[in-house]
Amino acid sequence: MSESLFAKAQNSDEVKSQDILWKRYTDALRGDKVAQYQTGVMYERGLGVEVNTSHAAEWYKKSALQGYIDSQYNLGILYATGRGVEKSDAFAIMWLGLAAKQGDQEARRLLLQLIDQEVDKKSEKTDESQMQMSLMAENEIFIAPLTLICKKKSSVCTQYKNKGECDILRKGSVLTTKEKKGEYYKISGIVMNGKWKGYPKEGWIDENSVDIRH
């Protein structure tokens, strides 16, 4: 084949390809769901046009709303990965779920993965929320370790708000704490003869009866 004939053949193939793409696009504009899917693929993969995943998502959605399974699957993938649309596991699950309902096994597999991930996220949030609620119950909070110096006639009681059995500690006694509830510190340790040891029982002391050593 001569160079001129080869060039003509190339041009002919290019024109034919452009004609096919144009027909596909015009069919998509008329509402054909298969053509809309094919137009979405054109934009997603850059077939005869520049890659534009936003346009691809728009065409997939038009087709997916008409129940076209491949568009539902592809749109679900775009939402799962955040390409061309804002990432959304909820929308990804919705579209993959519709495709899976029509029998797409790959959509079903990905759907189950996404659902498992969402369950794990909710479980983590629930555990975190329960932990925060537990730590803040009745205003009880964990604080940075503090050293407390007892004032005159400081009472340490086994129950919150000076209840239960109470001991009177002499002035200058040194205590440590890591927790506080309301106006009371929970004692974690005591310094005796220059040595620290854990407090032998539960003890609470009013913040007004101690000074904080800085």
Short mmCIF file of C-alpha atoms in Angstrom, two decimals:
data_model
loop_
_atom_site.label_atom_id
_atom_site.label_comp_id
_atom_site.label_asym_id
_atom_site.label_seq_id
_atom_site.Cartn_x
_atom_site.Cartn_y
_atom_site.Cartn_z
CA MET A 1 0.00 0.00 0.00
CA SER A 2 1.44 3.41 -0.98
CA GLU A 3 1.96 6.11 1.62
CA SER A 4 -0.93 8.16 0.25
CA LEU A 5 -3.30 5.19 0.35
CA PHE A 6 -2.15 4.34 3.91
CA ALA A 7 -2.79 7.93 5.02
CA LYS A 8 -6.26 7.80 3.43
CA ALA A 9 -7.01 4.56 5.28
CA GLN A 10 -5.91 6.12 8.56
CA ASN A 11 -8.03 9.17 7.95
CA SER A 12 -10.96 6.96 7.00
CA ASP A 13 -10.65 4.96 10.23
CA GLU A 14 -10.39 8.16 12.25
CA VAL A 15 -13.48 9.62 10.63
CA LYS A 16 -15.36 6.37 11.16
CA SER A 17 -14.31 6.33 14.84
CA GLN A 18 -15.40 9.95 15.30
CA ASP A 19 -18.74 9.14 13.67
CA ILE A 20 -19.28 6.27 16.10
CA LEU A 21 -18.39 8.46 19.09
CA TRP A 22 -20.69 11.23 17.87
CA LYS A 23 -23.59 8.83 17.32
CA ARG A 24 -23.03 7.34 20.77
CA TYR A 25 -23.02 10.83 22.32
CA THR A 26 -26.19 11.94 20.51
CA ASP A 27 -27.94 8.71 21.54
CA ALA A 28 -26.89 9.45 25.12
CA LEU A 29 -28.38 12.94 24.86
CA ARG A 30 -31.65 11.35 23.71
CA GLY A 31 -31.73 9.27 26.90
CA ASP A 32 -30.43 5.89 25.73
CA LYS A 33 -29.09 4.28 28.93
CA VAL A 34 -26.54 2.08 27.14
CA ALA A 35 -25.18 5.04 25.17
CA GLN A 36 -25.05 7.06 28.39
CA TYR A 37 -22.97 4.30 29.98
CA GLN A 38 -20.68 4.18 26.94
CA THR A 39 -20.30 7.96 27.04
CA GLY A 40 -19.34 7.68 30.71
CA VAL A 41 -16.66 5.14 29.78
CA MET A 42 -15.40 7.47 27.05
CA TYR A 43 -14.88 10.27 29.56
CA GLU A 44 -13.47 8.03 32.28
CA ARG A 45 -10.90 6.39 30.01
CA GLY A 46 -10.25 9.24 27.58
CA LEU A 47 -11.51 7.40 24.48
CA GLY A 48 -11.68 10.05 21.76
CA VAL A 49 -12.05 12.78 24.37
CA GLU A 50 -9.98 14.16 27.23
CA VAL A 51 -10.27 12.26 30.51
CA ASN A 52 -12.92 13.88 32.71
CA THR A 53 -14.17 11.72 35.59
CA SER A 54 -16.70 14.37 36.64
CA HIS A 55 -18.40 14.10 33.25
CA ALA A 56 -18.09 10.32 33.44
CA ALA A 57 -19.90 10.30 36.80
CA GLU A 58 -22.69 12.49 35.40
CA TRP A 59 -23.31 10.13 32.48
CA TYR A 60 -23.07 7.03 34.66
CA LYS A 61 -25.67 8.54 36.98
CA LYS A 62 -28.11 9.26 34.12
CA SER A 63 -27.78 5.66 33.02
CA ALA A 64 -27.78 4.20 36.54
CA LEU A 65 -31.05 5.98 37.36
CA GLN A 66 -32.56 4.02 34.49
CA GLY A 67 -31.39 0.80 36.11
CA TYR A 68 -28.37 0.03 33.91
CA ILE A 69 -26.29 -2.37 35.98
CA ASP A 70 -22.83 -1.50 34.62
CA SER A 71 -23.41 2.20 35.27
CA GLN A 72 -24.55 1.46 38.81
CA TYR A 73 -21.38 -0.53 39.41
CA ASN A 74 -19.05 2.09 37.91
CA LEU A 75 -20.78 4.93 39.77
CA GLY A 76 -20.42 2.98 43.02
CA ILE A 77 -16.68 2.63 42.39
CA LEU A 78 -16.32 6.37 41.73
CA TYR A 79 -18.07 7.19 45.02
CA ALA A 80 -15.96 4.64 46.88
CA THR A 81 -12.71 6.10 45.54
CA GLY A 82 -13.72 9.77 45.35
CA ARG A 83 -12.93 10.11 41.63
CA GLY A 84 -15.09 12.64 39.83
CA VAL A 85 -17.38 12.93 42.84
CA GLU A 86 -17.01 13.62 46.54
CA LYS A 87 -16.04 10.39 48.28
CA SER A 88 -19.06 8.85 49.98
CA ASP A 89 -19.27 5.31 51.34
CA ALA A 90 -23.03 5.75 51.73
CA PHE A 91 -23.56 6.46 48.01
CA ALA A 92 -21.03 3.79 47.08
CA ILE A 93 -22.98 1.24 49.12
CA MET A 94 -26.27 2.40 47.57
CA TRP A 95 -25.14 2.08 43.94
CA LEU A 96 -23.16 -1.13 44.45
CA GLY A 97 -26.17 -2.51 46.32
CA LEU A 98 -28.43 -1.82 43.33
CA ALA A 99 -25.95 -3.50 40.99
CA ALA A 100 -25.58 -6.47 43.35
CA LYS A 101 -29.35 -6.79 43.54
CA GLN A 102 -29.36 -7.29 39.78
CA GLY A 103 -26.81 -10.08 40.07
CA ASP A 104 -23.41 -8.41 39.72
CA GLN A 105 -21.15 -10.63 41.86
CA GLU A 106 -18.19 -8.22 41.90
CA ALA A 107 -20.51 -5.45 43.10
CA ARG A 108 -21.73 -7.78 45.83
CA ARG A 109 -18.16 -8.55 46.93
CA LEU A 110 -17.19 -4.88 47.12
CA LEU A 111 -20.48 -4.04 48.83
CA LEU A 112 -19.81 -6.51 51.63
CA GLN A 113 -16.31 -5.06 52.11
CA LEU A 114 -17.70 -1.53 52.41
CA ILE A 115 -20.42 -2.62 54.82
CA ASP A 116 -17.84 -4.38 57.03
CA GLN A 117 -15.72 -1.23 57.06
CA GLU A 118 -18.72 0.90 58.06
CA VAL A 119 -19.60 -1.51 60.88
CA ASP A 120 -16.00 -1.36 62.13
CA LYS A 121 -16.06 2.46 62.06
CA LYS A 122 -19.32 2.60 64.00
CA SER A 123 -17.96 0.10 66.51
CA GLU A 124 -14.82 2.19 67.04
CA LYS A 125 -16.89 5.36 67.48
CA THR A 126 -19.21 3.61 69.94
CA ASP A 127 -16.28 2.28 71.97
CA GLU A 128 -14.67 5.73 72.02
CA SER A 129 -17.94 7.40 73.02
CA GLN A 130 -18.57 4.89 75.81
CA MET A 131 -15.03 5.40 77.11
CA GLN A 132 -15.47 9.19 77.16
CA MET A 133 -18.79 8.88 78.96
CA SER A 134 -17.25 6.51 81.49
CA LEU A 135 -14.33 8.84 82.20
CA MET A 136 -16.61 11.85 82.62
CA ALA A 137 -19.34 10.16 84.69
CA GLU A 138 -20.32 12.41 87.57
CA ASN A 139 -17.67 14.91 86.41
CA GLU A 140 -14.87 12.45 87.18
CA ILE A 141 -11.91 13.20 84.96
CA PHE A 142 -8.32 12.05 84.58
CA ILE A 143 -5.80 14.82 85.14
CA ALA A 144 -2.04 15.25 84.94
CA PRO A 145 -0.40 13.74 88.07
CA LEU A 146 -0.33 16.24 90.91
CA THR A 147 1.42 16.41 94.28
CA LEU A 148 -0.84 17.58 97.11
CA ILE A 149 0.32 19.02 100.45
CA CYS A 150 -2.20 18.62 103.27
CA LYS A 151 -3.30 21.63 105.26
CA LYS A 152 -4.22 21.43 108.95
CA LYS A 153 -6.75 18.66 109.73
CA SER A 154 -7.07 17.32 106.23
CA SER A 155 -9.58 14.48 105.96
CA VAL A 156 -9.18 11.61 103.54
CA CYS A 157 -12.36 9.54 103.23
CA THR A 158 -13.10 6.24 101.55
CA GLN A 159 -16.10 7.68 99.73
CA TYR A 160 -16.68 10.76 97.63
CA LYS A 161 -17.79 13.99 99.40
CA ASN A 162 -16.27 13.13 102.81
CA LYS A 163 -18.38 10.00 103.25
CA GLY A 164 -17.44 6.57 104.52
CA GLU A 165 -14.48 6.05 106.86
CA CYS A 166 -12.30 9.14 107.21
CA ASP A 167 -8.71 9.55 108.42
CA ILE A 168 -7.19 12.83 109.57
CA LEU A 169 -3.78 13.44 108.05
CA ARG A 170 -1.30 15.71 109.70
CA LYS A 171 -0.33 19.03 108.19
CA GLY A 172 2.35 18.70 105.55
CA SER A 173 1.49 15.14 104.55
CA VAL A 174 2.30 14.58 100.86
CA LEU A 175 -0.20 12.86 98.58
CA THR A 176 -0.39 12.21 94.84
CA THR A 177 -3.43 12.15 92.56
CA LYS A 178 -4.34 11.53 88.91
CA GLU A 179 -8.13 11.88 89.13
CA LYS A 180 -10.63 14.47 90.20
CA LYS A 181 -14.40 14.47 90.63
CA GLY A 182 -16.05 17.81 91.28
CA GLU A 183 -14.13 19.43 94.17
CA TYR A 184 -12.47 16.23 95.35
CA TYR A 185 -9.19 14.58 94.41
CA LYS A 186 -8.89 10.79 94.37
CA ILE A 187 -5.67 9.77 96.15
CA SER A 188 -3.31 7.51 94.21
CA GLY A 189 -0.36 7.48 96.59
CA ILE A 190 1.22 8.86 99.76
CA VAL A 191 4.80 9.80 100.66
CA MET A 192 6.00 8.29 103.95
CA ASN A 193 9.55 8.52 105.30
CA GLY A 194 10.65 10.01 102.00
CA LYS A 195 9.29 7.12 99.94
CA TRP A 196 6.20 7.02 97.73
CA LYS A 197 3.80 4.10 97.89
CA GLY A 198 0.36 3.46 96.55
CA TYR A 199 -2.51 4.53 98.77
CA PRO A 200 -3.73 1.35 100.53
CA LYS A 201 -7.45 1.99 100.01
CA GLU A 202 -9.73 4.31 98.11
CA GLY A 203 -9.38 7.84 99.38
CA TRP A 204 -10.94 11.21 98.54
CA ILE A 205 -9.83 14.62 99.75
CA ASP A 206 -11.41 18.06 99.41
CA GLU A 207 -9.41 20.41 97.18
CA ASN A 208 -9.80 23.13 99.80
CA SER A 209 -7.86 21.09 102.34
CA VAL A 210 -4.70 20.77 100.27
CA ASP A 211 -2.16 22.90 98.45
CA ILE A 212 -0.77 21.89 95.08
CA ARG A 213 2.98 21.59 94.85
CA HIS A 214 4.27 23.15 91.64
#
